[in-house]
Short mmCIF file of C-alpha atoms and ligand atoms in Angstrom, two decimals:
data_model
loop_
_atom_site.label_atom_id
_atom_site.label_comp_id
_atom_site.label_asym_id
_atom_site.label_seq_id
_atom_site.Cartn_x
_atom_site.Cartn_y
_atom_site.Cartn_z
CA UNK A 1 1.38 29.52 -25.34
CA UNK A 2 0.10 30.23 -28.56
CA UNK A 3 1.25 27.94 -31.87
CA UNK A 4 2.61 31.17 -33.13
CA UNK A 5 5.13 31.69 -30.52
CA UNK A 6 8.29 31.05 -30.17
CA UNK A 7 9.72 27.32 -29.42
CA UNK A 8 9.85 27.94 -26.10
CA UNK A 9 8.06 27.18 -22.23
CA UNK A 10 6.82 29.78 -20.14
CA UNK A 11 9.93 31.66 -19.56
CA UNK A 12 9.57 31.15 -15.70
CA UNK A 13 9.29 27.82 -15.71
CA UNK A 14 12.33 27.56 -17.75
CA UNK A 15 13.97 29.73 -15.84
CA UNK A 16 13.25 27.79 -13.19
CA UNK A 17 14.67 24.55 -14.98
CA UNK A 18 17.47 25.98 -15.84
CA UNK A 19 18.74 27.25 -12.89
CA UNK A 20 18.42 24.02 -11.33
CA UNK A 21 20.27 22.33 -14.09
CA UNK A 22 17.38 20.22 -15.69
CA UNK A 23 16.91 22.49 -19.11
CA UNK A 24 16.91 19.22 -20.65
CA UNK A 25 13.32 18.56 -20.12
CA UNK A 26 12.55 21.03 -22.91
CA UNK A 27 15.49 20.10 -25.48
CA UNK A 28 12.75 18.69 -27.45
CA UNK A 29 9.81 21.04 -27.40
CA UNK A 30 10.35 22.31 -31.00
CA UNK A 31 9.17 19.20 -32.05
CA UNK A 32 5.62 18.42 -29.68
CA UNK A 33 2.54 19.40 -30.82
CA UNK A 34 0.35 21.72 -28.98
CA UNK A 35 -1.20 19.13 -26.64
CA UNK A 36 1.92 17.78 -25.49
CA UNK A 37 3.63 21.16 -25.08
CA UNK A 38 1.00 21.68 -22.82
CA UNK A 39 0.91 18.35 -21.22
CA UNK A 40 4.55 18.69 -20.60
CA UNK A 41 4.31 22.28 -18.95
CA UNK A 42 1.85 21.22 -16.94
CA UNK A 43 3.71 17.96 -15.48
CA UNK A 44 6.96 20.39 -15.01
CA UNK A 45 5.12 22.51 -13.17
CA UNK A 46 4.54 20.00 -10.56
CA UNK A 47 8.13 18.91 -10.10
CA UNK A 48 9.43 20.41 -6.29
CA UNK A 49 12.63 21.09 -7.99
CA UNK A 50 14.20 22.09 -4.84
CA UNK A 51 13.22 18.87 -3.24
CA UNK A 52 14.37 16.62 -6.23
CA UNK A 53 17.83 18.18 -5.81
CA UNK A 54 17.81 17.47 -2.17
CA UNK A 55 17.07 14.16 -2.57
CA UNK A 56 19.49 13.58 -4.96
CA UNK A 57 22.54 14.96 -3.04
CA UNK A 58 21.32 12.89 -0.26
CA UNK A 59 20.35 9.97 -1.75
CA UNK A 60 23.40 8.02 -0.43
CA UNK A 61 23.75 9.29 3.36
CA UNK A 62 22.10 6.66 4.47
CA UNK A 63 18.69 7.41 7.12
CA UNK A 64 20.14 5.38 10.13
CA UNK A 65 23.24 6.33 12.59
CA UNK A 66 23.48 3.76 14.06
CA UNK A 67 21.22 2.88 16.30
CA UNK A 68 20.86 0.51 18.41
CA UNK A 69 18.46 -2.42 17.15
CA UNK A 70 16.37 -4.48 19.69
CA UNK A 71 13.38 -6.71 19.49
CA UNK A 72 10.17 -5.35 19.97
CA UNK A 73 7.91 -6.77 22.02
CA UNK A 74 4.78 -8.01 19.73
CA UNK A 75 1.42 -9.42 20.76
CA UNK A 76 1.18 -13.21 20.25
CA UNK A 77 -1.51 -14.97 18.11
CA UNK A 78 -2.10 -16.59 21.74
CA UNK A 79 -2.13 -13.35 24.07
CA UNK A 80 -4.71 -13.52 27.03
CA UNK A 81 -6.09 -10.43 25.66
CA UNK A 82 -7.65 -11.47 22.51
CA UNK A 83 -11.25 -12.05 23.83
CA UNK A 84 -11.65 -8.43 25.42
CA UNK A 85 -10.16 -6.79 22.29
CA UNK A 86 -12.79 -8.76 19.84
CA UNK A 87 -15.52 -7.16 21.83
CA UNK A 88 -13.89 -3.83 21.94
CA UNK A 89 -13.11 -3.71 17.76
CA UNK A 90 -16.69 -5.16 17.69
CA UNK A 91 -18.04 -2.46 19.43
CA UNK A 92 -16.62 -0.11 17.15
CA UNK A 93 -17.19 -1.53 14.13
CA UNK A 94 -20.99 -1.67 15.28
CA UNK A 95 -20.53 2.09 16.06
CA UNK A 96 -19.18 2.86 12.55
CA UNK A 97 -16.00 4.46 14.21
CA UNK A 98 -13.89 2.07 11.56
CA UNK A 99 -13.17 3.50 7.49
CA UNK A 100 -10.84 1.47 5.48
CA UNK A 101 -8.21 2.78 3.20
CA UNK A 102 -6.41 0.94 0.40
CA UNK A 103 -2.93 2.45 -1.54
CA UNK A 104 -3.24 1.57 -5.01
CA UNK A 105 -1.20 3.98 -6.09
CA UNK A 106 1.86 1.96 -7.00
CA UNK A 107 3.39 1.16 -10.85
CA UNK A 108 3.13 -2.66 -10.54
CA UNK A 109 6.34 -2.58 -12.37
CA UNK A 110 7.20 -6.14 -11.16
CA UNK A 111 3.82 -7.14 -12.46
CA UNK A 112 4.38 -6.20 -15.97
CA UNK A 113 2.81 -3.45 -17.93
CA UNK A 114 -1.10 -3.80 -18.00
CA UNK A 115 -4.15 -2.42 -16.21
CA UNK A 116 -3.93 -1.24 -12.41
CA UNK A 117 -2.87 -4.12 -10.12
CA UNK A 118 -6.24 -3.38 -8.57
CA UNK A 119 -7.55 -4.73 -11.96
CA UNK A 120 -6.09 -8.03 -11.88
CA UNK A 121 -7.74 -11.42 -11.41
CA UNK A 122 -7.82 -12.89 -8.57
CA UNK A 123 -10.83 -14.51 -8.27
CA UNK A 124 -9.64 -18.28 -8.47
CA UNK A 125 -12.55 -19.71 -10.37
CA UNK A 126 -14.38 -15.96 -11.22
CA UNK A 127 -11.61 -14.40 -12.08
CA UNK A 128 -13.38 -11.51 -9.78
CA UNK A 129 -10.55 -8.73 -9.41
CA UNK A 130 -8.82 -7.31 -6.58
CA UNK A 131 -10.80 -4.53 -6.19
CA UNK A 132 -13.59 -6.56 -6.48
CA UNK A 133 -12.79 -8.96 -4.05
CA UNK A 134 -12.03 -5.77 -1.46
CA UNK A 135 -15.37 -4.12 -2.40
CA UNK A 136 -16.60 -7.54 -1.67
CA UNK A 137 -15.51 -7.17 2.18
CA UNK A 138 -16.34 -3.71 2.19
CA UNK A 139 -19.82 -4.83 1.45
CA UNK A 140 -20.00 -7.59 3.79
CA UNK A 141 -18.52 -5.77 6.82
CA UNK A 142 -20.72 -3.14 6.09
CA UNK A 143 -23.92 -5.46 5.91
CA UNK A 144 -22.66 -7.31 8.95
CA UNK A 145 -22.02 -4.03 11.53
CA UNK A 146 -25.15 -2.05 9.90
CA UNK A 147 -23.32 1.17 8.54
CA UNK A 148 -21.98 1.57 5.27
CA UNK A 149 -17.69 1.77 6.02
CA UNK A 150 -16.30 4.82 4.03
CA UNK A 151 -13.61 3.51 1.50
CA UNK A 152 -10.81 5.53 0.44
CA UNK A 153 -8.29 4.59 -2.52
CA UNK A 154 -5.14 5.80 -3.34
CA UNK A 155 -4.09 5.84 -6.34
CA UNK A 156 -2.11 8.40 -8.69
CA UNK A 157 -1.39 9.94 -12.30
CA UNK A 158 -0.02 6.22 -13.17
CA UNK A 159 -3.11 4.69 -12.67
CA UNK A 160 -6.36 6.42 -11.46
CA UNK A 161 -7.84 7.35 -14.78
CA UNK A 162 -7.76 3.48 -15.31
CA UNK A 163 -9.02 3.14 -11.69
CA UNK A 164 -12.05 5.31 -11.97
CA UNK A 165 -12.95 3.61 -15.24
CA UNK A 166 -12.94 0.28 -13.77
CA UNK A 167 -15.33 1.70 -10.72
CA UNK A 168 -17.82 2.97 -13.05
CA UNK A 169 -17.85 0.39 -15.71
CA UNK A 170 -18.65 -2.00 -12.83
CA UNK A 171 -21.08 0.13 -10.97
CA UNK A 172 -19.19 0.97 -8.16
CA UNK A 173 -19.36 -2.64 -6.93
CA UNK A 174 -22.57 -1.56 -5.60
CA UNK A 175 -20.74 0.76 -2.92
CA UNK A 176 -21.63 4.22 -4.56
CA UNK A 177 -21.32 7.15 -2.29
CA UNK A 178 -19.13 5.02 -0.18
CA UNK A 179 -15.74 4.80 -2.06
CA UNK A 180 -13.52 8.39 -2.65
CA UNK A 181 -10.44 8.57 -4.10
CA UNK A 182 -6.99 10.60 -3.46
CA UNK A 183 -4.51 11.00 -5.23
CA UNK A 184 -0.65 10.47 -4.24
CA UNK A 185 2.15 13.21 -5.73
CA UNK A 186 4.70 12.37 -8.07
CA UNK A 187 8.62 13.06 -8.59
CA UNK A 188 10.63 12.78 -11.49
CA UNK A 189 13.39 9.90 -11.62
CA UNK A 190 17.01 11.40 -11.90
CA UNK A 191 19.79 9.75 -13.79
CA UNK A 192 23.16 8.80 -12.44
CA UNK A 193 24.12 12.76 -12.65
CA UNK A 194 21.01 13.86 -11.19
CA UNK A 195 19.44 15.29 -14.22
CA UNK A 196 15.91 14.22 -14.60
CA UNK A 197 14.72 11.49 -16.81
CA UNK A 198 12.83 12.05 -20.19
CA UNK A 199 10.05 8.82 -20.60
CA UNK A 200 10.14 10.13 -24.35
CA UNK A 201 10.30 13.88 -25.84
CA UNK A 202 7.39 15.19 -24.43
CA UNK A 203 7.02 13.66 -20.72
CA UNK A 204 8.97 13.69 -17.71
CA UNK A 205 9.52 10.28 -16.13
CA UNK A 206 7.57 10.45 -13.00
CA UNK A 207 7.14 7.72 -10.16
CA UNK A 208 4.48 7.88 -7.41
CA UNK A 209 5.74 8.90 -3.71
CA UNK A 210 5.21 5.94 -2.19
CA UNK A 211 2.42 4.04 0.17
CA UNK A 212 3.94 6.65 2.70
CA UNK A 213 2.38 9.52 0.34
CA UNK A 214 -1.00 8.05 1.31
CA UNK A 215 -0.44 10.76 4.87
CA UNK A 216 -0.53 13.78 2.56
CA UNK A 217 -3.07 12.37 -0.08
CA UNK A 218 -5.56 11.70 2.55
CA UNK A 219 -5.47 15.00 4.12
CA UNK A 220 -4.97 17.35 1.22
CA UNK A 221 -7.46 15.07 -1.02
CA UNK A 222 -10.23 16.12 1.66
CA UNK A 223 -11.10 12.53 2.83
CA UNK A 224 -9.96 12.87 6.55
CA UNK A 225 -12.51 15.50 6.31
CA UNK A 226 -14.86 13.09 4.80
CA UNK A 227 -13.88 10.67 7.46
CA UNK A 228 -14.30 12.54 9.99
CA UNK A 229 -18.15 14.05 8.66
CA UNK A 230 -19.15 10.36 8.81
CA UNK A 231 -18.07 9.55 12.42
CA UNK A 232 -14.70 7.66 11.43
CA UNK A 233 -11.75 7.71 14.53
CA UNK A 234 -9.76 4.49 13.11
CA UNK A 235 -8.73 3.18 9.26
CA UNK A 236 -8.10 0.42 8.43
CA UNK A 237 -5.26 0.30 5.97
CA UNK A 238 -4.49 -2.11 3.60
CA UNK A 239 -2.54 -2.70 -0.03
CA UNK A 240 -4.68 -3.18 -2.82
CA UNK A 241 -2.07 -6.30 -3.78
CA UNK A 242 -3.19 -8.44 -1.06
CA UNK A 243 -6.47 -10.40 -1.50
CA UNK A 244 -6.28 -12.36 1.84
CA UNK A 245 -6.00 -9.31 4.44
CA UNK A 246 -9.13 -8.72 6.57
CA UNK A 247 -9.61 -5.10 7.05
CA UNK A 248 -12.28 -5.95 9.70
CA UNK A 249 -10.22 -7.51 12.28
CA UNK A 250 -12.19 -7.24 15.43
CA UNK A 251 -8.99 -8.06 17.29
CA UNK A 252 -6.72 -6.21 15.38
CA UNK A 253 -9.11 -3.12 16.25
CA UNK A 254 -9.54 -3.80 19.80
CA UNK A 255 -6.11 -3.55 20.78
CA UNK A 256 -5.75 -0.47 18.89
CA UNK A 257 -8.74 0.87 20.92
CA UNK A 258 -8.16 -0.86 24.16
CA UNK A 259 -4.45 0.30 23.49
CA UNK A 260 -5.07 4.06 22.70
CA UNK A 261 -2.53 2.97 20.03
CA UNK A 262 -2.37 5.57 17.38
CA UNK A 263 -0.70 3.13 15.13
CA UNK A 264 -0.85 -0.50 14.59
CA UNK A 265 1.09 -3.14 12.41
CA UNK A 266 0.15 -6.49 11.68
CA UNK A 267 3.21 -9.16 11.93
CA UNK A 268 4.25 -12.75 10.89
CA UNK A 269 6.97 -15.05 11.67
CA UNK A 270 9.93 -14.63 8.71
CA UNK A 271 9.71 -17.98 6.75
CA UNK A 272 13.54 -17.72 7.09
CA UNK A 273 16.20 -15.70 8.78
CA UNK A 274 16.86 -13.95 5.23
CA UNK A 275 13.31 -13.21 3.74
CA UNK A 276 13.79 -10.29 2.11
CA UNK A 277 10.85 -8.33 4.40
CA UNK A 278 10.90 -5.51 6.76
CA UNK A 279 11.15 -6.26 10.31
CA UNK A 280 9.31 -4.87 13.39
CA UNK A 281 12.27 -3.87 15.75
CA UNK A 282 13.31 -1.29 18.65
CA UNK A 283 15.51 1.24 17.15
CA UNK A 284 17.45 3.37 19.49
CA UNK A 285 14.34 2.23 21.93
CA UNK A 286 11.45 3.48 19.72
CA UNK A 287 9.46 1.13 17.51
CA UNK A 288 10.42 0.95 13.67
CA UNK A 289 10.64 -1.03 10.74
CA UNK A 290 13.68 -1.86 9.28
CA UNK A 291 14.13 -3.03 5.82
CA UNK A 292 15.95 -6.39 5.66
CA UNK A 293 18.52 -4.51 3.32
CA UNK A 294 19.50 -2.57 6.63
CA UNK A 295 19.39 -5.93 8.88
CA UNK A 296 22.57 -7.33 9.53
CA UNK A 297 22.73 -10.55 8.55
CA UNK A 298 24.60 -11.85 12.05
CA UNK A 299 21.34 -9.97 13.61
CA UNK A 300 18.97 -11.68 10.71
CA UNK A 301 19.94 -15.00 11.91
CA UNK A 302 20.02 -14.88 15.92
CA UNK A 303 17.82 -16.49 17.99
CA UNK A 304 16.09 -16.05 20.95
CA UNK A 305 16.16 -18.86 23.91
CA UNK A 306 13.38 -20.36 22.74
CA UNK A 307 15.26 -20.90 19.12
CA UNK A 308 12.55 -17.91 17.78
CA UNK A 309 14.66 -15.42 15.44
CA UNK A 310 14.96 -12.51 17.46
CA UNK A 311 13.93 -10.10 14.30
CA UNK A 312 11.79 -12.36 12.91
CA UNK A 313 8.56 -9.93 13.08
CA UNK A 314 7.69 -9.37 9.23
CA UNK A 315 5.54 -6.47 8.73
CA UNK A 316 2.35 -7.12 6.17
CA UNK A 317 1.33 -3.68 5.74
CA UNK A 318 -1.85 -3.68 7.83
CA UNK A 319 -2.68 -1.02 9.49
CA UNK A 320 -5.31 0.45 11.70
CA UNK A 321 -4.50 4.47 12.39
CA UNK A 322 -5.97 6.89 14.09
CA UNK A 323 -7.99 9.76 12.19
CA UNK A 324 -6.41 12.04 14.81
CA UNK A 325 -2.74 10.77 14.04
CA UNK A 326 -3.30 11.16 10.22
CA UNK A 327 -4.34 14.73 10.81
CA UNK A 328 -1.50 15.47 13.36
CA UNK A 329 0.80 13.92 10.69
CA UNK A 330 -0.26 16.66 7.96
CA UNK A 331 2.92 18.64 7.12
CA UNK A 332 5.44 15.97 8.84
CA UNK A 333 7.95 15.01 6.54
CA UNK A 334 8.36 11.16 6.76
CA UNK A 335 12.00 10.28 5.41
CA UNK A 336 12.80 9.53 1.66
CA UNK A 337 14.80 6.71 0.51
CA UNK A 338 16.18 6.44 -2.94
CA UNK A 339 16.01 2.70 -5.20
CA UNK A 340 18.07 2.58 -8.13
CA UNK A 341 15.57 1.12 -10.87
CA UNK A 342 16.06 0.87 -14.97
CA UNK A 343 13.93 3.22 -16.30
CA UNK A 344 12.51 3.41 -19.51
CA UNK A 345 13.58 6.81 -21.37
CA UNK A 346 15.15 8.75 -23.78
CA UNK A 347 18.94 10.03 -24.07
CA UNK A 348 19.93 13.36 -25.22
CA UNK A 349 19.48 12.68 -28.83
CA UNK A 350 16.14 10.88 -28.79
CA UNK A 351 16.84 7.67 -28.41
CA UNK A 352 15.13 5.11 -26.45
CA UNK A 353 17.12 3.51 -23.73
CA UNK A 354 16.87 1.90 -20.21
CA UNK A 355 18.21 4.58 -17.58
CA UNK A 356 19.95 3.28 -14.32
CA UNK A 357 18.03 5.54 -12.32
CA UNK A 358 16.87 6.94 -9.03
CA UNK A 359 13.36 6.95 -7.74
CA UNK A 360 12.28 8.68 -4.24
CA UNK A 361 9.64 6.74 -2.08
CA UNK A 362 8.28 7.86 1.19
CA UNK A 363 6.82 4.66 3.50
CA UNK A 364 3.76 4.23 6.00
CA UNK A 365 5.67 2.33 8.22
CA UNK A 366 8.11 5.58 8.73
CA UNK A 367 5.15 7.02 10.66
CA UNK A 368 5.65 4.34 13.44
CA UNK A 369 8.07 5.86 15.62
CA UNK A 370 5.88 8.91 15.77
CA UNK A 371 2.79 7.04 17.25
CA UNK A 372 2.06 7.24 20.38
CA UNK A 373 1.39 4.05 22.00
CA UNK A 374 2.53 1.66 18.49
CA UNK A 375 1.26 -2.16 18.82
CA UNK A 376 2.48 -5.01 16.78
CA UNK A 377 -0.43 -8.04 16.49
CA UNK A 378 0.64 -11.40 15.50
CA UNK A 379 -1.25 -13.35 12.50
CA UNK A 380 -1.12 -15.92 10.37
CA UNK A 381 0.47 -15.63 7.03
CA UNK A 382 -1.47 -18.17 5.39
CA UNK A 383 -4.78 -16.57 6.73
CA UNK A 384 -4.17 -13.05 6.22
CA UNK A 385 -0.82 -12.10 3.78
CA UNK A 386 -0.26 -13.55 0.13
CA UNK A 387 0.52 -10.40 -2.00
CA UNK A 388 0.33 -10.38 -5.42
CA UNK A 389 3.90 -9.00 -6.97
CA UNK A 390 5.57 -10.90 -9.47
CA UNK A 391 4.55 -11.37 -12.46
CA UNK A 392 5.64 -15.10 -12.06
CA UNK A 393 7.83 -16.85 -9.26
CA UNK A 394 7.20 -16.04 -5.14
CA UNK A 395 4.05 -13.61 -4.87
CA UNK A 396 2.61 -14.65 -8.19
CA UNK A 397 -0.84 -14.72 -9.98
CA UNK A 398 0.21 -18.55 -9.63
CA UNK A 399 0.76 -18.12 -5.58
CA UNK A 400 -1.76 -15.86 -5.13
CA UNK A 401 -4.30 -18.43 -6.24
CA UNK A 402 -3.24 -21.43 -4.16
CA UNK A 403 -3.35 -19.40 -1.03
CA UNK A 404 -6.69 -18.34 -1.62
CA UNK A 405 -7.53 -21.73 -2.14
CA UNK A 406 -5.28 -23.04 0.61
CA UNK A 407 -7.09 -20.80 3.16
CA UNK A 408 -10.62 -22.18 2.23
CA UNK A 409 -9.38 -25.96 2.18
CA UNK A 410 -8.26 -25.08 6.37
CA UNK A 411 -11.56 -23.03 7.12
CA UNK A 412 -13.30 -26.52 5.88
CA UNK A 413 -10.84 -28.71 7.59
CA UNK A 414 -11.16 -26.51 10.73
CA UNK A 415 -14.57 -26.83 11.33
CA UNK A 416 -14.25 -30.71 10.97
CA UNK A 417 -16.19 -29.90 7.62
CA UNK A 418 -15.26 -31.76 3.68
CA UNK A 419 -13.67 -29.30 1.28
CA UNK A 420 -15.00 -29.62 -2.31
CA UNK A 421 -12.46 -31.92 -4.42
CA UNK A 422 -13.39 -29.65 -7.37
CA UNK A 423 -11.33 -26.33 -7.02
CA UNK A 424 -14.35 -24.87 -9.69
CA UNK A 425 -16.43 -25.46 -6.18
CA UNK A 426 -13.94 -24.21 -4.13
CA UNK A 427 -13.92 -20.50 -4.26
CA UNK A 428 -15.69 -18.88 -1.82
CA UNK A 429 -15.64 -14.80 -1.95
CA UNK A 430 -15.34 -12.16 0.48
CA UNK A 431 -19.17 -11.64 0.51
CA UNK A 432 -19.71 -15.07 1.33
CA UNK A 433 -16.91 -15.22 4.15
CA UNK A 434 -13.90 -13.20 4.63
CA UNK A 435 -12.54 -15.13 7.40
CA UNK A 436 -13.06 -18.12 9.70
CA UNK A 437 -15.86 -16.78 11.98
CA UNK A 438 -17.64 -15.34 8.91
CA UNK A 439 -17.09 -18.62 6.85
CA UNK A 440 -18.69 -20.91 10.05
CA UNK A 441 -21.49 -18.49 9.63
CA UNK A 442 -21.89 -18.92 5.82
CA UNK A 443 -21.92 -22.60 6.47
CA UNK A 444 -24.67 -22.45 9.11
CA UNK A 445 -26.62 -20.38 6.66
CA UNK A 446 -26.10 -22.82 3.86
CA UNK A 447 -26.90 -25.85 6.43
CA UNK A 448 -29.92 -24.20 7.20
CA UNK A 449 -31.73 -23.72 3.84
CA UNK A 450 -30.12 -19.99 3.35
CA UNK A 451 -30.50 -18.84 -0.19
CA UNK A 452 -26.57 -19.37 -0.83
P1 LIG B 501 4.86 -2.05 -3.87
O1 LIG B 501 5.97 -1.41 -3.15
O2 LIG B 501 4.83 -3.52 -3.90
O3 LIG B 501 4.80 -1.42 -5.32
O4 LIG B 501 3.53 -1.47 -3.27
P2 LIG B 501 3.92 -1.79 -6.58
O5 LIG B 501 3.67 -0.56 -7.33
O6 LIG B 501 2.69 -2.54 -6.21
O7 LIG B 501 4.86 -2.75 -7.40
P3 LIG B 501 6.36 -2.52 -7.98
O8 LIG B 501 7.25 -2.31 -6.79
O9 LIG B 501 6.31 -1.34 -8.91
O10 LIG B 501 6.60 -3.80 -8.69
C1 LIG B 501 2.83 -2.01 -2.22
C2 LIG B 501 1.47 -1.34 -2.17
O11 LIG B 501 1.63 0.06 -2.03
C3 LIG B 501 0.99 0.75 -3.10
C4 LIG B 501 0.86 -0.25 -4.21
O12 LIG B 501 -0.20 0.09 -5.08
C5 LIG B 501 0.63 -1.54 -3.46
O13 LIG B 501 -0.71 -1.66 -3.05
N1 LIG B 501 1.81 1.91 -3.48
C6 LIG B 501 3.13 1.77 -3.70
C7 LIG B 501 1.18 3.10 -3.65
O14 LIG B 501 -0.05 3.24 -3.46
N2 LIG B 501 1.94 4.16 -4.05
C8 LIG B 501 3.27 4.08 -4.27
O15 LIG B 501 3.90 5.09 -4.61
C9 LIG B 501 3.88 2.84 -4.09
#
């Protein structure tokens, strides 16, 4: 559009906006600049309009009819078959069959505004960040099994100029070459009438797809391509908001393999019948996970004979997939559900408000009941899940920390060894040890004159 013309968008995108009702968008383009005009078309033009008003009309129908929920049967931290599936993930780890992904795609709204959630400290004494401490475990599995692990990151238009930054300023974290990213889509928050919200005059209030967008990113972003050119059959998936999850699991991996499990979930116990996490059931006899918003409370609370809670299976969002699932999986429309968030915006004459809005998030764990052969591993939450959410409170910078710290205290105290009194001695990163076997190791290594 030149500056010359008329106040007006591309006539067929209008066109398009207006027939679906959402005009709106452009009630203030008199008044942008150049640059925004154009930023604005261009984020317009990526708006599925038809899918938006879908998703709207049938953002109350609820996904479930119904069905019948029933435990599922998970594999205990104590099953028989642990040994053979260590050697079987160790086998292909040391075949470099295994690529990790991480989705750090999301708006850390609970967090508070700021840098990517991948950018916060976590580091209890360094202050080394998230992504650091993953790179850190990238770099150590990859050192250990002797082939460099692909890495792909999710992340999307709220973030991944910020991410990329981050990566280069700090050199890659030495894993150059290794690391791609995708990016996730985005959809437009809609108001109580459906009419899309304005962030301010000249931008469209857009939301990321959710960690189930990851699917589509991967594919259409060319890393299951990538993947694939470097030998990868399983990923390892993982949220960038949880320092303590070991992507690396030899166990974890050998079931999946041993399994022929196309998808795999890591579970713990519920600290209590009403922790507000998703559970690992049977629904209408095919694995799921349902949110606890959708669990029953009666069902919440009820036991099992041995006084276990009978849907007490809380998924941590780790994940091993197949390559071949992810690629069958291009296409398949995993279902959307709606939150109702404040949103920061503008009303019709320009002022800025908080909008009760909708968002529309797809999730991983939709994929389940479409796997062939799903498993459920037990861990340990203090070993393996402490996510970092809140900006204060439960899953807290504050939290965060003392599990960290917790978990190296018990690898000490396992091995009959002294934990530095001094928490400024206590932190010991991925690269050092990124769980118990690898920490007896680093201790043997230090015992023995090792230059740690
Ligand atoms: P959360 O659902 O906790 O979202 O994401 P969030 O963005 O971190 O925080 P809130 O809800 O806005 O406060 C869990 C993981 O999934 C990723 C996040 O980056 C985080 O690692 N995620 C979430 C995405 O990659 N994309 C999304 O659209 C949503």
């Amino acid at each position: 559009m030149s500056s010359a013309g008329p106040p007006q968008p591309e006539p067929e995108l209008l066109a398009a906006f207006r027939d679906a009702g959402q005009e709106h968008v452009f009630a203030f383009w008199s008044e942008l600049d150049e640059a925004r005009r154009a930023e604005l078309a261009r984020q317009a033009g990526t708006v599925d309009l038809a899918l938006v008003t879908r998703l709207f009309r049938e953002a109350d129908a609820g996904r479930l009819a119904n069905p019948e929920i029933a435990p599922f049967p998970v594999i205990g931290a104590d099953d028989a078959g642990r040994g053979r599936a260590r050697a079987a993930g160790q086998d292909a780890l040391g075949r470099g069959v295994v690529g990790f992904v991480t989705v750090a795609g999301g708006q850390a709204t609970r967090l508070g505004f700021g840098p990517p959630k991948g950018a916060r400290a976590v580091g209890p004494v360094s202050g080394k960040s998230l992504f650091r401490w993953h790179a850190e475990k990238v770099q150590a599995t990859s050192l250990r099994y002797g082939h460099a692990i692909p890495w792909a990151i999710m992340t999307s238009d709220a973030n991944d100029r910020a991410t990329e930054e981050l990566f280069e300023a700090e050199g890659w974290f030495g894993l150059e070459g290794q690391v791609r990213f995708v990016r996730q889509q985005m959809l437009p928050a809609m108001d109580g009438t459906g009419r899309i919200v304005l962030q301010d005059a000249g931008r469209i209030a857009m939301s990321p797809n959710g960690h189930g967008g990851v699917i589509d990113a991967l594919g259409r972003g060319g890393a299951l391509d990538w993947f694939a050119e470097r030998g990868v059959e399983y990923l390892s998936y993982f949220q960038v908001d949880n320092p303590l999850v070991n992507p690396a699991d030899p166990v974890f991996l050998g079931f999946q393999v041993e399994r022929e499990s196309e998808m795999s979930a890591k579970v713990v116990r519920k600290r209590d019948p009403l922790e507000k996490a998703g559970v690992v059931v049977l629904l209408g006899g095919r694995p799921g996970v349902l949110e606890y918003t959708e669990l029953p409370e009666e069902l919440a609370r009820s036991e099992d004979s041995d006084g276990h809670l009978r849907f007490g299976w809380a998924n941590i969002a780790a994940h091993v997939f197949t390559r071949t699932f992810l690629e069958r999986m291009q296409g398949w429309a995993l279902p959307w559900h709606a939150a109702r968030k404040s949103v920061p915006g503008i009303d019709q004459e320009g002022r800025a408000v908080h909008v009760p809005a909708l968002k529309f998030e797809t999730f991983i764990f939709d994929a389940i009941p479409e796997a062939r052969n799903f498993l459920a591993l037990e861990t340990s939450r203090e070993e393996e899940f402490a996510p970092l959410k809140n900006a204060e409170g439960e899953n807290s910078p504050v939290t965060v920390r003392a599990a960290i710290l917790a978990r190296t205290r018990r690898w000490y105290s396992t091995l009959g060894l002294r934990a530095p009194e001094d928490p400024d001695l206590l932190e010991i990163g991925p690269l050092e040890a990124y769980d118990l076997e690898t920490f007896a190791e680093y201790v043997g290594r230090v015992a023995g004159g090792g230059q740690e």
